[in-house]
PDB file of C-alpha atoms in Angstrom:
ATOM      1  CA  UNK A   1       0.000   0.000   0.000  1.00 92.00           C
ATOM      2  CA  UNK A   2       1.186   3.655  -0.724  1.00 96.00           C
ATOM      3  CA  UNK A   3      -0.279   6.695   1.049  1.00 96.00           C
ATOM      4  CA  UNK A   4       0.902   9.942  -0.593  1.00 96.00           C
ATOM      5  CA  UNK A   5       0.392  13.069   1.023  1.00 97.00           C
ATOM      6  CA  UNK A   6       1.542  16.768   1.628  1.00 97.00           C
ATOM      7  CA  UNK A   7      -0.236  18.259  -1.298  1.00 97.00           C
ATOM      8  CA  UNK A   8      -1.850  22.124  -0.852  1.00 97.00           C
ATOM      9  CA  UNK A   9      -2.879  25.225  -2.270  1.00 98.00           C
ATOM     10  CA  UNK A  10       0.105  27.049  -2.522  1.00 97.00           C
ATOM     11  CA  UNK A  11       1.127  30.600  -4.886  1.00 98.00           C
ATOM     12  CA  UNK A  12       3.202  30.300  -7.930  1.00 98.00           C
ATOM     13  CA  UNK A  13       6.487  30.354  -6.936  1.00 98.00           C
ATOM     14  CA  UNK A  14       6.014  28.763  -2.995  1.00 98.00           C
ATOM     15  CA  UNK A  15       7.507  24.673  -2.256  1.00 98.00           C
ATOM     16  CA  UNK A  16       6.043  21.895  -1.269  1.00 98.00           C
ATOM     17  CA  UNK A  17       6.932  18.313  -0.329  1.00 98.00           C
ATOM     18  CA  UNK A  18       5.121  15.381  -0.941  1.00 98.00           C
ATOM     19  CA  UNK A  19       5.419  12.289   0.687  1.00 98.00           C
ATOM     20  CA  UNK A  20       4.683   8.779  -0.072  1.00 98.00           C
ATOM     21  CA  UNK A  21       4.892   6.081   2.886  1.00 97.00           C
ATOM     22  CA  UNK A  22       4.544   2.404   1.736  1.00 95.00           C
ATOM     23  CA  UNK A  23       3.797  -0.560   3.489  1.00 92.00           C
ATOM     24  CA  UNK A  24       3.375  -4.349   2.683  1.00 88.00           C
ATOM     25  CA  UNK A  25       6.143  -4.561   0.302  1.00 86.00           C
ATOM     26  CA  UNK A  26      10.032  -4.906   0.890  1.00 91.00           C
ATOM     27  CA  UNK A  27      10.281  -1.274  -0.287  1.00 93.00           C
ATOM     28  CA  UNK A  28      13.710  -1.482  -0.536  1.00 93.00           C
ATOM     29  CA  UNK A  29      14.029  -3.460  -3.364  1.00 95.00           C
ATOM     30  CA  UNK A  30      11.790  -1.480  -5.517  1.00 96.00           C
ATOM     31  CA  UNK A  31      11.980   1.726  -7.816  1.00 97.00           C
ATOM     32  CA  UNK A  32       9.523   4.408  -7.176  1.00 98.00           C
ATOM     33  CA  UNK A  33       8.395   6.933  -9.394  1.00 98.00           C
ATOM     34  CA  UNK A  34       5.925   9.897  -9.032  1.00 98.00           C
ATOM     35  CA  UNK A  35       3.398  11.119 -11.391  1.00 98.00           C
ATOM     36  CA  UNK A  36       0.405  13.904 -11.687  1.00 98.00           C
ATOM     37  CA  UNK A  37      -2.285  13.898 -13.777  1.00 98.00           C
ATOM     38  CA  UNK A  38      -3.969  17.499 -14.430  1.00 96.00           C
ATOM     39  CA  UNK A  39      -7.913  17.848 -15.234  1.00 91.00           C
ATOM     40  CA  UNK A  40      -8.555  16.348 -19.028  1.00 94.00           C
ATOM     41  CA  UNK A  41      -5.369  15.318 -19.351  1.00 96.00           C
ATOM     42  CA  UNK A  42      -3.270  11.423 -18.986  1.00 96.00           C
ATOM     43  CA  UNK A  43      -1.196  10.702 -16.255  1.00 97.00           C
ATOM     44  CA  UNK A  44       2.631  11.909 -17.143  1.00 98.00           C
ATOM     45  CA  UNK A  45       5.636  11.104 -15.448  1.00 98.00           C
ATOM     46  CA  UNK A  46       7.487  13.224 -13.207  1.00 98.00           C
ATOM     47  CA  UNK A  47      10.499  11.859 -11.647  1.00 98.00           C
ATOM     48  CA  UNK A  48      11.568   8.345 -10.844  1.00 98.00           C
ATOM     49  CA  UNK A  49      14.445   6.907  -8.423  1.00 98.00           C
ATOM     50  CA  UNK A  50      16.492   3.832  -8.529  1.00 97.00           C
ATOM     51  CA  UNK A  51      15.461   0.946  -5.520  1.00 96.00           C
ATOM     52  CA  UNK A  52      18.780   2.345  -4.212  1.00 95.00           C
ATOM     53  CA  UNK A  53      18.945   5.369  -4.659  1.00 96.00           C
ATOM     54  CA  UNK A  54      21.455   6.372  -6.545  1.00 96.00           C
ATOM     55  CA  UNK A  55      19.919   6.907 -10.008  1.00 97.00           C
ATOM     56  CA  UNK A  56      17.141   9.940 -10.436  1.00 98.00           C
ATOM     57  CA  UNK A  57      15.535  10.422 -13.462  1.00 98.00           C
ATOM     58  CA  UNK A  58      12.973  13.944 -14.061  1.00 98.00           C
ATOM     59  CA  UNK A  59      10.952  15.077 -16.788  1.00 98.00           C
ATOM     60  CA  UNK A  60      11.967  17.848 -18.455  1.00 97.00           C
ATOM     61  CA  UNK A  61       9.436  20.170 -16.998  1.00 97.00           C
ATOM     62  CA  UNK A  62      10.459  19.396 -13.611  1.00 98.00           C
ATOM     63  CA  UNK A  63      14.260  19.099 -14.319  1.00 98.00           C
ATOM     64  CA  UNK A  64      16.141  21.719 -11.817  1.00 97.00           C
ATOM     65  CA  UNK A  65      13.023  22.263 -10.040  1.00 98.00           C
ATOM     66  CA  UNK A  66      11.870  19.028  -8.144  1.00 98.00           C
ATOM     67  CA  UNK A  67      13.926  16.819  -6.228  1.00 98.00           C
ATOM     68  CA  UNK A  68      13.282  13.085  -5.700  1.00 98.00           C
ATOM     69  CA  UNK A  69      14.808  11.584  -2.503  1.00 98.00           C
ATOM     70  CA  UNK A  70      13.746   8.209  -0.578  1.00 98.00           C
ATOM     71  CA  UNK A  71      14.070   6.950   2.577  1.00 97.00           C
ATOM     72  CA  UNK A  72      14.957   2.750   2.712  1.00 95.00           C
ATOM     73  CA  UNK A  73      14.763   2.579   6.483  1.00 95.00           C
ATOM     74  CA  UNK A  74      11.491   4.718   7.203  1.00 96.00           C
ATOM     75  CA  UNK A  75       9.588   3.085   4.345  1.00 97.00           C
ATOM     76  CA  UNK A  76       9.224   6.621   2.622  1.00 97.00           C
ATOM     77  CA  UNK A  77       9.915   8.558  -1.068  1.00 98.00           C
ATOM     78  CA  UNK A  78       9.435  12.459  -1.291  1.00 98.00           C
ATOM     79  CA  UNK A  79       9.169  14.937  -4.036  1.00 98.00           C
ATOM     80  CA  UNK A  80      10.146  18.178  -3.225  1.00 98.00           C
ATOM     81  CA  UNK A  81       8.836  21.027  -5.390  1.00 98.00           C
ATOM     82  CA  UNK A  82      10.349  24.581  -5.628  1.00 98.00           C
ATOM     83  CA  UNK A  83       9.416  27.217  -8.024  1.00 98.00           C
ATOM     84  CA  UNK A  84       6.049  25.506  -8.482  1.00 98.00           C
ATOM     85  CA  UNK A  85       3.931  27.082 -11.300  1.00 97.00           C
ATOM     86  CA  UNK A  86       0.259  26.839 -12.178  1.00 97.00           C
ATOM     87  CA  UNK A  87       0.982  24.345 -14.763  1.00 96.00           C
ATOM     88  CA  UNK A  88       2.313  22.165 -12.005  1.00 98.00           C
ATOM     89  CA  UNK A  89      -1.312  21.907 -10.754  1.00 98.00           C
ATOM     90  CA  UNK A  90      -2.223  18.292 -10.688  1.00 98.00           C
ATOM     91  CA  UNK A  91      -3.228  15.316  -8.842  1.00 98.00           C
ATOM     92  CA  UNK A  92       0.205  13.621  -8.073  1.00 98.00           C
ATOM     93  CA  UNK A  93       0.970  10.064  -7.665  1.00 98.00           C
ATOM     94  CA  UNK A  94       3.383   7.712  -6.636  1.00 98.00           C
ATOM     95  CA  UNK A  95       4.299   4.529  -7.738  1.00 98.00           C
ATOM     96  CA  UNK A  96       6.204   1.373  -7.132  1.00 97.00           C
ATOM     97  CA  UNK A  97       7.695  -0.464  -9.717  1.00 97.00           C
ATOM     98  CA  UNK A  98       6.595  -3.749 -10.787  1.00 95.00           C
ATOM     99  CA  UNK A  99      10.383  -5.570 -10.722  1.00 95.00           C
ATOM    100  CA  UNK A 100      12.174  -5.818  -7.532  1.00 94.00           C
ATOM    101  CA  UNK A 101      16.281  -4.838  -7.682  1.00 93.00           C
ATOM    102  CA  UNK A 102      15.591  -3.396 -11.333  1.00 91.00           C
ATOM    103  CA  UNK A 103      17.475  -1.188 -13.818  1.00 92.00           C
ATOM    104  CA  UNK A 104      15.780   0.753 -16.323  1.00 95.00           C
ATOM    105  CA  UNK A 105      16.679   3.970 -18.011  1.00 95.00           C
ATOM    106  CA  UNK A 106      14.400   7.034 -17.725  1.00 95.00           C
ATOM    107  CA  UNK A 107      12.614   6.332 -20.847  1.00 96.00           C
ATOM    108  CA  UNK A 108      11.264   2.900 -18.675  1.00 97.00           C
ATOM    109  CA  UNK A 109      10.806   5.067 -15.614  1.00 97.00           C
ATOM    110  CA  UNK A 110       8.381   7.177 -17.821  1.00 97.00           C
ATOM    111  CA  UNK A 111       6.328   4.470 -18.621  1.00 97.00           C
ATOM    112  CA  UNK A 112       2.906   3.753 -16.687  1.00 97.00           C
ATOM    113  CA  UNK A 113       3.282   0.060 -16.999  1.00 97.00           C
ATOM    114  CA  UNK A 114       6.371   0.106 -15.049  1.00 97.00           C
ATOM    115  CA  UNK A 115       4.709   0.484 -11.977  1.00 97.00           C
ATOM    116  CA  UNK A 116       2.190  -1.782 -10.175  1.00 95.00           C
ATOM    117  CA  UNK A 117       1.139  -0.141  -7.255  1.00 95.00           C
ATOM    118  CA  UNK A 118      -0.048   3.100  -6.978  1.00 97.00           C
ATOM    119  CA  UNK A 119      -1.084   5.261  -4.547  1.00 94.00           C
ATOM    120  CA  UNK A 120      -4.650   7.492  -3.829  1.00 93.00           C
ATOM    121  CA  UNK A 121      -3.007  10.956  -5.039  1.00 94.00           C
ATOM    122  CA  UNK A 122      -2.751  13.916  -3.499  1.00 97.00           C
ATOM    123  CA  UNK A 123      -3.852  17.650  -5.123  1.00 98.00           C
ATOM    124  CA  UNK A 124      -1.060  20.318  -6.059  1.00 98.00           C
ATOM    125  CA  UNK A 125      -2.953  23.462  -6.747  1.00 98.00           C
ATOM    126  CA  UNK A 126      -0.657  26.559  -7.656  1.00 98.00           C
ATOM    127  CA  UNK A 127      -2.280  29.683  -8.181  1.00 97.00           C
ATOM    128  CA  UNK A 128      -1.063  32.684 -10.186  1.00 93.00           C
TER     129      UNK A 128
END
């Protein structure tokens, strides 16, 4: 199970971290990835990290922005958002990836079929 929270009505400019605490799977083993998904519009990818850490990957509209981090020993990935923008505004999701102790490259970590588990979403709204 995933639980994502943190999201908010924040101003354009104005940060905000989102968290994602998962239970009932050896979390440690798995990549993680978060999405958002605006009104109207599919679910895109928005940054994805490695089961150990050490490999990030962002989309470009979030690249120097947003940071992806995780936690292996509290269970927990984060997204932290700076210089958010209305565009940003979105339900955002995270993910866990369907292969334990995997290596993809960020055009895999894009994909929505990577993932298996999702979890409810929480609502970025950035006003201008």
């Amino acid at each position: 199970q995933l639980q994502a929270s943190g999201g908010g009505l924040v101003q354009a400019g104005a940060s905000l971290r989102l968290s994602c605490a998962a239970s009932g799977l050896p979390f440690a083993r798995y990549c993680m990835g978060w999405f958002r998904q605006a009104p109207g519009k599919e679910r895109d990818f928005v940054a994805g990290i490695s089961w150990s850490g050490k490999y990030t990957y962002y989309a470009e509209s979030v690249k120097g922005r947003f940071t992806i981090s995780r936690d292996n020993a509290a269970n927990t990935v984060a997204l932290l958002m700076n210089s958010l923008q209305p565009d940003d505004t979105a339900v955002y999701y995270c993910a866990s990836c369907r292969r334990p102790l995997a290596y993809y490259d960020s055009e895999t970590y894009s994909r929505t079929t990577t993932y298996d588990y999702w979890g409810q979403g929480t609502l970025v709204t950035v006003s201008s």
